[in-house]
Coordinates of C-alpha atoms and ligand atoms in Angstrom, one line a residue:
M79 CA -17.3 -18.6 -45.2
D80 CA -16.3 -20.0 -48.6
N81 CA -17.6 -17.7 -51.4
D82 CA -16.1 -19.6 -54.2
N83 CA -19.0 -21.3 -56.1
R84 CA -16.7 -22.9 -58.7
L85 CA -16.4 -26.7 -58.7
K86 CA -13.4 -27.8 -56.7
I87 CA -10.7 -30.1 -58.1
Y88 CA -8.2 -32.1 -56.1
V89 CA -5.3 -33.9 -57.7
E90 CA -3.1 -36.4 -55.9
T91 CA 0.3 -37.0 -57.4
Y92 CA 2.4 -40.2 -57.5
G93 CA 5.7 -41.1 -59.3
C94 CA 8.4 -38.8 -60.5
Q95 CA 8.9 -35.0 -60.4
M96 CA 7.6 -34.9 -64.0
N97 CA 4.2 -36.0 -62.6
L98 CA 4.4 -33.2 -60.0
A99 CA 5.0 -30.7 -62.7
D100 CA 2.2 -32.2 -64.8
T101 CA -0.2 -31.9 -61.9
E102 CA 0.6 -28.1 -61.9
I103 CA -0.1 -28.0 -65.6
V104 CA -3.4 -29.9 -65.1
L105 CA -4.4 -27.5 -62.4
G106 CA -3.4 -24.6 -64.6
I107 CA -5.7 -25.9 -67.4
M108 CA -8.6 -26.5 -65.0
N109 CA -8.2 -23.2 -63.1
K110 CA -8.4 -21.4 -66.4
S111 CA -11.6 -23.2 -67.4
G112 CA -13.4 -22.3 -64.2
Y113 CA -12.5 -24.9 -61.5
S114 CA -11.0 -24.1 -58.2
P115 CA -8.0 -26.2 -57.1
T116 CA -8.2 -27.4 -53.5
Q117 CA -5.8 -29.3 -51.3
I118 CA -8.6 -30.8 -49.2
I119 CA -10.0 -34.0 -50.7
D120 CA -13.2 -33.9 -48.7
D121 CA -14.1 -30.6 -50.3
A122 CA -13.6 -31.7 -53.9
D123 CA -16.2 -32.3 -56.6
V124 CA -13.5 -33.9 -58.8
V125 CA -10.7 -36.1 -57.5
L126 CA -8.0 -37.1 -59.9
L127 CA -5.0 -39.4 -59.3
N128 CA -1.9 -38.6 -61.4
T129 CA -0.3 -42.0 -61.5
C130 CA 2.9 -43.9 -62.0
S131 CA 3.5 -47.3 -63.7
V132 CA 7.2 -47.7 -63.3
R133 CA 7.1 -50.6 -61.0
E134 CA 4.2 -53.0 -60.1
H135 CA 4.2 -51.7 -56.5
A136 CA 3.5 -48.2 -57.7
E137 CA 0.4 -49.4 -59.5
E138 CA -0.8 -51.5 -56.6
K139 CA -0.8 -48.4 -54.4
I140 CA -3.1 -46.6 -56.8
H141 CA -5.5 -49.5 -57.0
Q142 CA -5.8 -49.5 -53.2
R143 CA -6.2 -45.7 -53.2
L144 CA -8.9 -46.0 -55.9
G145 CA -10.8 -48.4 -53.7
I146 CA -10.8 -46.0 -50.8
I147 CA -11.8 -43.0 -52.9
K148 CA -14.6 -44.9 -54.6
K149 CA -16.1 -45.7 -51.2
Q150 CA -16.4 -41.9 -50.7
K151 CA -18.6 -41.9 -53.7
L152 CA -21.2 -43.9 -51.8
N153 CA -21.9 -40.7 -49.7
K154 CA -21.2 -38.3 -52.5
P155 CA -22.7 -39.9 -55.7
N156 CA -21.8 -36.9 -57.8
L157 CA -18.1 -37.1 -57.1
V158 CA -16.1 -37.4 -60.3
V159 CA -13.1 -39.7 -60.0
G160 CA -10.4 -39.9 -62.7
V161 CA -7.0 -41.4 -63.4
L162 CA -4.3 -39.4 -65.1
G163 CA -0.6 -40.1 -65.9
C164 CA 1.3 -43.2 -66.8
M165 CA -1.2 -45.8 -65.5
A166 CA -3.9 -44.1 -67.5
E167 CA -1.8 -44.4 -70.6
R168 CA -0.9 -48.0 -69.9
L169 CA -4.2 -49.5 -68.8
R170 CA -6.5 -47.2 -70.9
A171 CA -10.1 -48.3 -71.2
N172 CA -9.5 -51.2 -68.8
L173 CA -9.7 -48.6 -66.0
L174 CA -13.1 -47.4 -67.2
E175 CA -14.4 -51.0 -67.5
K176 CA -12.8 -52.7 -64.6
R177 CA -12.3 -49.9 -62.1
K178 CA -15.4 -47.9 -63.2
V179 CA -13.6 -44.6 -62.9
D180 CA -15.2 -41.6 -64.7
I181 CA -12.3 -40.4 -66.8
V182 CA -8.9 -41.8 -67.9
V183 CA -6.5 -39.3 -69.4
G184 CA -2.9 -39.9 -70.4
P185 CA 0.0 -37.5 -70.2
D186 CA -0.4 -35.9 -73.6
E187 CA -4.1 -35.3 -73.5
Y188 CA -4.6 -32.9 -70.5
R189 CA -6.0 -30.2 -72.8
K190 CA -9.0 -32.4 -73.2
L191 CA -9.7 -32.4 -69.4
P192 CA -12.3 -29.6 -69.3
E193 CA -14.4 -31.3 -72.0
L194 CA -14.0 -34.8 -70.5
L195 CA -15.0 -33.5 -67.1
D196 CA -18.1 -31.8 -68.5
G197 CA -19.1 -35.2 -69.8
A198 CA -18.3 -36.9 -66.6
L199 CA -20.3 -34.4 -64.6
A200 CA -23.3 -35.3 -66.8
G201 CA -22.7 -39.0 -66.2
T202 CA -20.7 -40.0 -69.3
Q203 CA -17.3 -41.8 -68.9
G204 CA -14.5 -40.3 -71.0
I205 CA -11.1 -41.2 -72.2
G206 CA -8.1 -39.4 -73.8
V207 CA -4.9 -41.5 -74.2
R208 CA -3.4 -40.6 -77.5
L209 CA 0.3 -39.8 -77.3
S210 CA 1.6 -36.8 -79.2
R211 CA 4.9 -36.1 -81.0
T212 CA 4.5 -32.4 -80.4
E213 CA 2.6 -31.6 -77.2
T214 CA 4.8 -29.7 -74.6
Y215 CA 2.1 -27.6 -72.9
D216 CA 4.5 -24.7 -73.8
D217 CA 1.7 -22.1 -73.6
I218 CA 0.1 -23.3 -70.3
T219 CA 0.8 -21.5 -67.1
P220 CA 1.2 -24.1 -64.4
F221 CA -0.8 -23.5 -61.2
R222 CA 2.0 -23.5 -58.6
T223 CA 1.6 -23.3 -54.9
E224 CA 3.8 -20.4 -53.7
G225 CA 7.1 -21.4 -52.3
I226 CA 10.8 -21.1 -53.0
S227 CA 11.3 -24.1 -55.3
A228 CA 9.7 -24.7 -58.7
W229 CA 9.7 -27.7 -61.0
L230 CA 9.7 -27.0 -64.7
S231 CA 9.5 -29.7 -67.4
V232 CA 11.6 -28.7 -70.4
M233 CA 11.2 -31.8 -72.4
R234 CA 8.8 -34.8 -72.4
G235 CA 9.0 -38.4 -73.4
C236 CA 11.9 -40.8 -73.8
D237 CA 13.5 -42.4 -76.9
K238 CA 16.0 -44.6 -75.0
F239 CA 14.0 -47.8 -74.6
C240 CA 15.9 -49.3 -71.8
T241 CA 14.6 -52.9 -71.9
F242 CA 13.1 -52.9 -68.4
C243 CA 11.3 -49.5 -68.6
I244 CA 7.7 -48.7 -69.3
V245 CA 8.3 -44.9 -69.6
P246 CA 8.8 -44.8 -73.4
F247 CA 5.4 -46.4 -73.8
T248 CA 3.6 -44.3 -71.3
R249 CA 5.2 -40.9 -72.2
G250 CA 5.8 -41.3 -75.9
R251 CA 8.6 -39.7 -78.0
E252 CA 11.0 -37.1 -76.9
R253 CA 10.1 -33.4 -77.6
S254 CA 11.3 -30.2 -76.1
R255 CA 9.9 -26.8 -75.3
K256 CA 11.2 -23.6 -76.9
L257 CA 14.2 -22.1 -75.1
G258 CA 12.7 -18.6 -75.2
S259 CA 9.5 -19.8 -73.6
V260 CA 11.3 -21.6 -70.8
V261 CA 13.4 -18.5 -70.1
R262 CA 10.3 -16.3 -70.0
E263 CA 8.7 -18.7 -67.5
V264 CA 11.8 -18.6 -65.3
E265 CA 11.7 -14.8 -65.4
Q266 CA 8.2 -14.9 -64.1
L267 CA 9.2 -17.4 -61.4
V268 CA 11.9 -15.0 -60.2
E269 CA 9.4 -12.1 -60.2
K270 CA 7.0 -14.2 -58.0
G271 CA 9.8 -14.8 -55.5
F272 CA 10.9 -18.3 -56.4
R273 CA 14.6 -18.9 -55.5
E274 CA 15.2 -22.2 -57.0
V275 CA 14.2 -24.0 -60.2
T276 CA 14.7 -27.6 -61.3
L277 CA 14.6 -28.3 -65.0
L278 CA 12.9 -31.6 -65.7
G279 CA 12.9 -34.3 -68.3
Q280 CA 13.2 -38.1 -68.5
N281 CA 16.5 -37.4 -70.3
V282 CA 16.8 -33.8 -69.7
N283 CA 20.1 -33.5 -71.4
S284 CA 18.7 -34.7 -74.7
Y285 CA 16.8 -31.4 -74.8
R286 CA 17.0 -29.7 -78.2
D287 CA 15.4 -26.6 -79.6
E288 CA 16.8 -26.3 -83.2
K289 CA 20.4 -25.0 -82.7
Y290 CA 20.2 -25.0 -78.9
D291 CA 21.1 -28.0 -76.8
F292 CA 20.7 -28.5 -73.0
A293 CA 23.9 -26.7 -72.1
D294 CA 22.6 -23.6 -73.9
L295 CA 19.3 -23.8 -72.1
L296 CA 20.9 -24.3 -68.7
A297 CA 23.2 -21.3 -69.3
A298 CA 20.3 -19.1 -70.5
V299 CA 18.2 -20.1 -67.4
A300 CA 21.2 -19.5 -65.1
N301 CA 21.6 -16.0 -66.7
V302 CA 18.1 -14.9 -65.8
D303 CA 19.2 -14.1 -62.2
T304 CA 22.5 -15.1 -60.7
R305 CA 20.9 -15.5 -57.3
L306 CA 18.4 -18.1 -58.6
R307 CA 19.6 -21.7 -57.9
V308 CA 19.2 -23.8 -61.0
G309 CA 19.2 -27.6 -61.0
F310 CA 18.2 -30.3 -63.4
T311 CA 17.2 -34.0 -63.5
T312 CA 17.5 -36.7 -64.9
S313 CA 20.7 -37.2 -66.9
H314 CA 21.4 -40.2 -69.1
P315 CA 25.1 -41.0 -69.2
Q316 CA 25.1 -41.1 -73.0
D317 CA 24.1 -37.5 -73.4
L318 CA 26.2 -35.8 -70.7
S319 CA 28.4 -33.8 -73.0
D320 CA 31.7 -32.0 -72.2
K321 CA 30.0 -28.8 -73.0
L322 CA 27.3 -29.5 -70.4
I323 CA 30.0 -30.3 -67.8
D324 CA 31.9 -27.1 -68.5
T325 CA 28.6 -25.1 -68.4
I326 CA 27.8 -26.5 -64.9
A327 CA 31.4 -25.7 -63.7
S328 CA 31.3 -22.2 -65.1
R329 CA 28.3 -20.7 -63.2
D330 CA 28.0 -20.4 -59.4
N331 CA 24.2 -20.6 -59.5
L332 CA 24.1 -24.0 -61.3
C333 CA 23.8 -26.8 -58.7
K334 CA 26.8 -28.9 -58.4
Y335 CA 24.7 -32.0 -58.3
I336 CA 24.2 -34.6 -61.0
H337 CA 21.8 -37.5 -60.8
L338 CA 23.4 -40.0 -63.2
P339 CA 21.5 -43.4 -63.1
V340 CA 23.9 -46.3 -63.7
Q341 CA 21.4 -49.2 -63.1
S342 CA 24.1 -51.9 -63.0
G343 CA 27.9 -52.3 -62.8
S344 CA 28.1 -55.3 -65.2
D345 CA 28.7 -54.8 -68.9
R346 CA 26.7 -57.8 -69.8
V347 CA 23.7 -56.6 -67.8
L348 CA 24.1 -53.1 -69.1
G349 CA 24.0 -54.5 -72.6
A350 CA 20.9 -56.6 -71.8
M351 CA 19.3 -53.4 -70.4
N352 CA 20.1 -51.5 -73.6
R353 CA 21.8 -48.7 -71.5
T354 CA 24.2 -47.9 -74.4
Y355 CA 27.3 -47.4 -72.2
T356 CA 29.8 -49.7 -70.5
R357 CA 31.1 -49.7 -67.0
G358 CA 34.4 -48.3 -68.3
H359 CA 32.7 -45.5 -70.2
Y360 CA 30.5 -44.6 -67.1
L361 CA 33.5 -44.6 -64.7
G362 CA 35.4 -42.4 -67.2
L363 CA 32.5 -40.0 -67.3
V364 CA 32.5 -39.8 -63.5
R365 CA 36.2 -39.1 -63.4
K366 CA 35.8 -36.4 -66.0
I367 CA 32.9 -34.8 -64.1
R368 CA 34.9 -34.8 -60.9
S369 CA 38.0 -33.4 -62.5
R370 CA 36.1 -30.4 -64.0
I371 CA 33.5 -29.6 -61.3
S372 CA 35.0 -29.3 -57.9
N373 CA 33.0 -30.7 -55.0
V374 CA 30.3 -32.1 -57.3
A375 CA 27.8 -34.5 -55.7
L376 CA 26.6 -37.5 -57.7
S377 CA 23.6 -39.8 -57.1
T378 CA 22.3 -42.8 -59.1
D379 CA 19.5 -45.3 -59.6
I380 CA 20.3 -49.0 -59.3
I381 CA 18.2 -52.1 -60.2
A382 CA 18.7 -55.3 -58.3
G383 CA 17.8 -58.7 -59.9
F384 CA 17.4 -57.8 -63.6
P385 CA 16.5 -61.1 -65.4
T386 CA 19.5 -63.4 -65.8
E387 CA 21.7 -61.3 -63.4
T388 CA 24.3 -63.6 -61.7
D389 CA 25.8 -63.2 -58.3
D390 CA 29.1 -62.2 -59.8
E391 CA 27.3 -59.5 -61.9
H392 CA 25.5 -58.2 -58.8
K393 CA 29.0 -58.0 -57.1
E394 CA 30.1 -55.9 -60.0
T395 CA 27.3 -53.4 -59.1
L396 CA 28.6 -53.3 -55.5
S397 CA 32.2 -52.7 -56.7
L398 CA 31.1 -49.9 -59.0
M399 CA 29.3 -48.3 -56.1
E400 CA 32.5 -48.5 -54.1
E401 CA 34.5 -47.0 -56.9
V402 CA 32.2 -44.1 -57.6
R403 CA 31.2 -43.4 -53.9
Y404 CA 27.9 -41.9 -54.7
D405 CA 26.5 -39.3 -52.4
G406 CA 23.1 -41.0 -52.6
A407 CA 21.1 -43.6 -54.6
Y408 CA 17.6 -44.7 -55.4
M409 CA 17.6 -48.5 -55.3
F410 CA 14.9 -50.9 -56.6
K411 CA 14.1 -54.5 -57.1
Y412 CA 13.5 -55.3 -60.7
S413 CA 9.8 -55.3 -61.5
P414 CA 8.6 -56.9 -64.8
R415 CA 6.5 -54.6 -66.9
E416 CA 4.3 -56.1 -69.6
G417 CA 5.1 -54.8 -73.0
T418 CA 8.8 -54.0 -72.4
P419 CA 11.5 -56.1 -74.1
A420 CA 12.8 -57.4 -70.8
Y421 CA 9.4 -58.8 -69.9
K422 CA 10.1 -61.6 -72.5
L423 CA 13.2 -62.6 -70.6
G424 CA 10.9 -63.8 -67.7
D425 CA 11.5 -62.9 -64.1
D426 CA 14.0 -65.6 -63.2
I427 CA 15.6 -64.1 -60.1
S428 CA 13.7 -65.3 -57.1
E429 CA 12.1 -62.7 -54.8
E430 CA 14.4 -63.9 -52.0
V431 CA 17.6 -63.4 -54.1
K432 CA 16.4 -60.0 -55.4
A433 CA 15.6 -58.9 -51.8
G434 CA 19.0 -60.1 -50.6
R435 CA 20.8 -58.3 -53.4
L436 CA 18.8 -55.1 -52.8
S437 CA 19.5 -55.1 -49.1
E438 CA 23.3 -55.5 -49.8
I439 CA 23.1 -52.6 -52.2
I440 CA 21.2 -50.4 -49.7
S441 CA 23.5 -51.2 -46.7
L442 CA 26.6 -50.5 -48.9
Q443 CA 25.1 -47.1 -50.0
Q444 CA 24.2 -46.2 -46.5
R445 CA 27.8 -46.8 -45.4
I446 CA 29.2 -44.8 -48.3
S447 CA 26.7 -41.9 -47.8
Y448 CA 27.7 -41.8 -44.1
D449 CA 31.4 -41.8 -44.9
V450 CA 31.0 -39.1 -47.6
N451 CA 29.0 -36.9 -45.3
Q452 CA 31.6 -37.2 -42.5
T453 CA 34.0 -35.4 -44.8
T454 CA 31.9 -32.3 -44.6
I455 CA 32.4 -32.0 -40.8
G456 CA 34.3 -28.8 -40.0
K457 CA 33.5 -27.3 -43.4
V458 CA 31.3 -24.3 -44.1
V459 CA 28.5 -24.9 -46.6
E460 CA 25.9 -22.5 -48.2
V461 CA 22.4 -23.6 -47.4
M462 CA 19.1 -22.4 -48.9
I463 CA 16.5 -22.5 -46.2
D464 CA 13.3 -24.4 -47.1
G465 CA 11.5 -24.6 -43.8
T466 CA 11.5 -26.0 -40.3
S467 CA 13.0 -29.4 -39.7
K468 CA 10.7 -32.4 -39.8
K469 CA 11.7 -33.4 -36.3
S470 CA 11.6 -30.1 -34.4
D471 CA 10.3 -26.6 -34.6
L472 CA 13.4 -25.3 -33.0
Q473 CA 15.5 -26.4 -36.0
L474 CA 15.5 -25.1 -39.5
S475 CA 16.2 -27.2 -42.5
G476 CA 17.6 -26.4 -46.0
R477 CA 19.7 -27.8 -48.8
T478 CA 23.2 -27.2 -50.2
D479 CA 23.6 -26.9 -53.9
T480 CA 24.8 -30.5 -53.8
N481 CA 21.3 -31.5 -52.6
K482 CA 22.3 -32.3 -49.1
T483 CA 19.8 -31.6 -46.3
V484 CA 21.3 -29.5 -43.5
V485 CA 19.6 -28.9 -40.1
F486 CA 20.5 -26.1 -37.7
P487 CA 19.0 -24.0 -34.9
V488 CA 16.3 -21.5 -35.7
G489 CA 17.3 -17.8 -36.1
S490 CA 15.7 -14.8 -37.7
Y491 CA 15.8 -16.2 -41.2
K492 CA 13.0 -17.1 -43.6
S493 CA 12.5 -19.7 -46.4
G494 CA 14.6 -18.8 -49.4
D495 CA 17.4 -17.2 -47.4
V496 CA 20.9 -18.5 -48.0
V497 CA 23.0 -18.9 -44.9
K498 CA 26.5 -20.2 -44.3
V499 CA 26.5 -23.2 -41.9
K500 CA 29.5 -24.8 -40.3
I501 CA 28.9 -28.6 -40.1
D502 CA 29.6 -30.3 -36.8
K503 CA 27.8 -33.7 -37.2
A504 CA 26.5 -35.9 -40.1
T505 CA 24.5 -39.0 -40.6
S506 CA 24.0 -40.9 -43.9
A507 CA 21.1 -38.6 -44.7
T508 CA 21.6 -35.3 -43.0
L509 CA 24.2 -32.7 -42.0
F510 CA 23.9 -30.7 -38.8
G511 CA 25.6 -27.4 -37.8
E512 CA 25.4 -23.8 -36.8
V513 CA 25.0 -20.7 -38.9
V514 CA 28.1 -18.6 -39.2
T515 CA 26.9 -15.9 -41.6
S516 CA 23.7 -15.0 -43.3
L517 CA 24.1 -14.0 -46.9
N518 CA 21.0 -11.9 -47.2
Ligands
SAH239 N1 14.7 -41.4 -67.1 C1 15.3 -41.8 -65.9 C2 14.6 -42.8 -65.1 C3 13.2 -42.8 -65.0 S1 12.5 -44.2 -64.1 C4 16.6 -42.3 -66.3 O1 16.8 -43.0 -67.3 O2 17.5 -42.1 -65.6 C5 13.4 -44.1 -62.6 C6 14.1 -45.3 -62.2 O3 13.3 -46.4 -62.0 C7 15.1 -45.8 -63.2 O4 16.3 -45.2 -63.3 C8 15.3 -47.3 -62.8 O5 16.3 -47.4 -61.9 C9 14.0 -47.6 -62.1 N2 13.1 -48.5 -62.9 C10 12.6 -48.3 -64.2 N3 11.9 -49.4 -64.6 C11 12.1 -50.3 -63.6 C12 11.6 -51.6 -63.5 N4 10.9 -52.2 -64.4 N5 11.9 -52.3 -62.3 C13 12.7 -51.7 -61.3 N6 13.1 -50.4 -61.4 C14 12.8 -49.7 -62.6
SF4_240 FE1 13.3 -45.4 -68.8 FE2 15.7 -45.7 -69.8 FE3 14.1 -43.7 -70.7 FE4 15.1 -43.6 -68.3 S1 16.2 -43.5 -70.2 S2 13.0 -43.2 -68.8 S3 15.2 -45.7 -67.6 S4 13.8 -45.9 -71.0
F3S241 FE1 6.3 -43.1 -63.1 FE2 5.5 -42.2 -65.4 FE3 7.3 -40.8 -63.9 S1 5.9 -44.3 -65.0 S2 8.4 -42.5 -62.9 S3 5.2 -41.2 -63.4 S4 7.2 -41.0 -66.1

């Protein structure tokens, strides 16, 4: 029997990890103002979609989903439906008018949610889409489902203005949380039993709190508990300082994994993208990282078919991938976003050519990931267990501090335990092995 009379709120999250962290902030705000978070959509009085605008496809998915959810309103006329996140910020009142949702709230206005929901429950549409130069939700306690891994946004917004990217327009200007408040939140996470924290920001290494930079923050968080695994994402190559590299190298509990989006291997395209580095500078950075952090893993983001990209320039991306030998990559077809500078260049690479380039990029990366993973066979790696394997209850699964998924037979371990696993087989996506010692 459910004795909770509070209104139930359900939030579905799309897009990047920052949106996952924002959903926990939204639920934190709503929980405090008397709503009860639920994970069952059919039980909900309020359904919110926390959305992404980064590519057209991301938005199409939301439009479809909204269609389905609004059908449920036919049986449940009092259901409140809202759009949060980047699409709310981009499409604004259009969503109220054209999609007839009840509320539209952008990433910097979540404090207004209780008030806007009161209105919506009384039948009034509401909107909050102002961007802020200061909002960091520093004082809000996120509503986290218990587990071993936590996301924690330490900065918001982006000032880089890569020409293809909508994020600076949907998330506004860069701003950071206070170092002391981040450290206090991490202390609480440790007390609650979390074993891993990932510090988040669109450009997490441009973090700044007066005299403290991101390396200082990372060191302070790592010092909270030497058994806590600490990772971070995303890094822009321009802001990855020597101090940061040395900080990562100097502490065992800082993950030896850097996501360092390159986007393209061609200097001309990088210039047109306003990425602020050259191929040479990027490769130099990779060499420096590898010389100072042993066994570091690197991943990247790549865009295929940026406007005006030639076949030769595409081949430069392939050759850069061969040179770096990334452990993994997120690979996308260019998607024009209205309002960005690249939008004005048109979208002159045909769908067919884009698809062809993307598939070359994907197959090359699969081969590289496979080859890189073969080199782990016979080695012993430390794995933090995060649950049973997706494919079988008889297998456990976990991750190395280089972000590789490792699958091994069940034993008397629980989530959060760290075990040593000897690798005997590897695919492009997963390592397999047997436990040799448990560390706790
Ligand atoms: N702040 C992060 C990236 C955020 S968006 C960074 O700079 O690294 C995640 C990725 O989506 C980007 O790295 C880029 O590869 C991709 N992306 C962004 N805009 C895109 C667009 N218009 N078309 C295709 N991919 C895009
Ligand atoms: Fe977008 Fe570039 Fe900012 Fe990343 S750094 S969020 S790709 S503008
Ligand atoms: Fe998408 Fe917004 Fe994140 S556009 S990638 S949800 S910052």
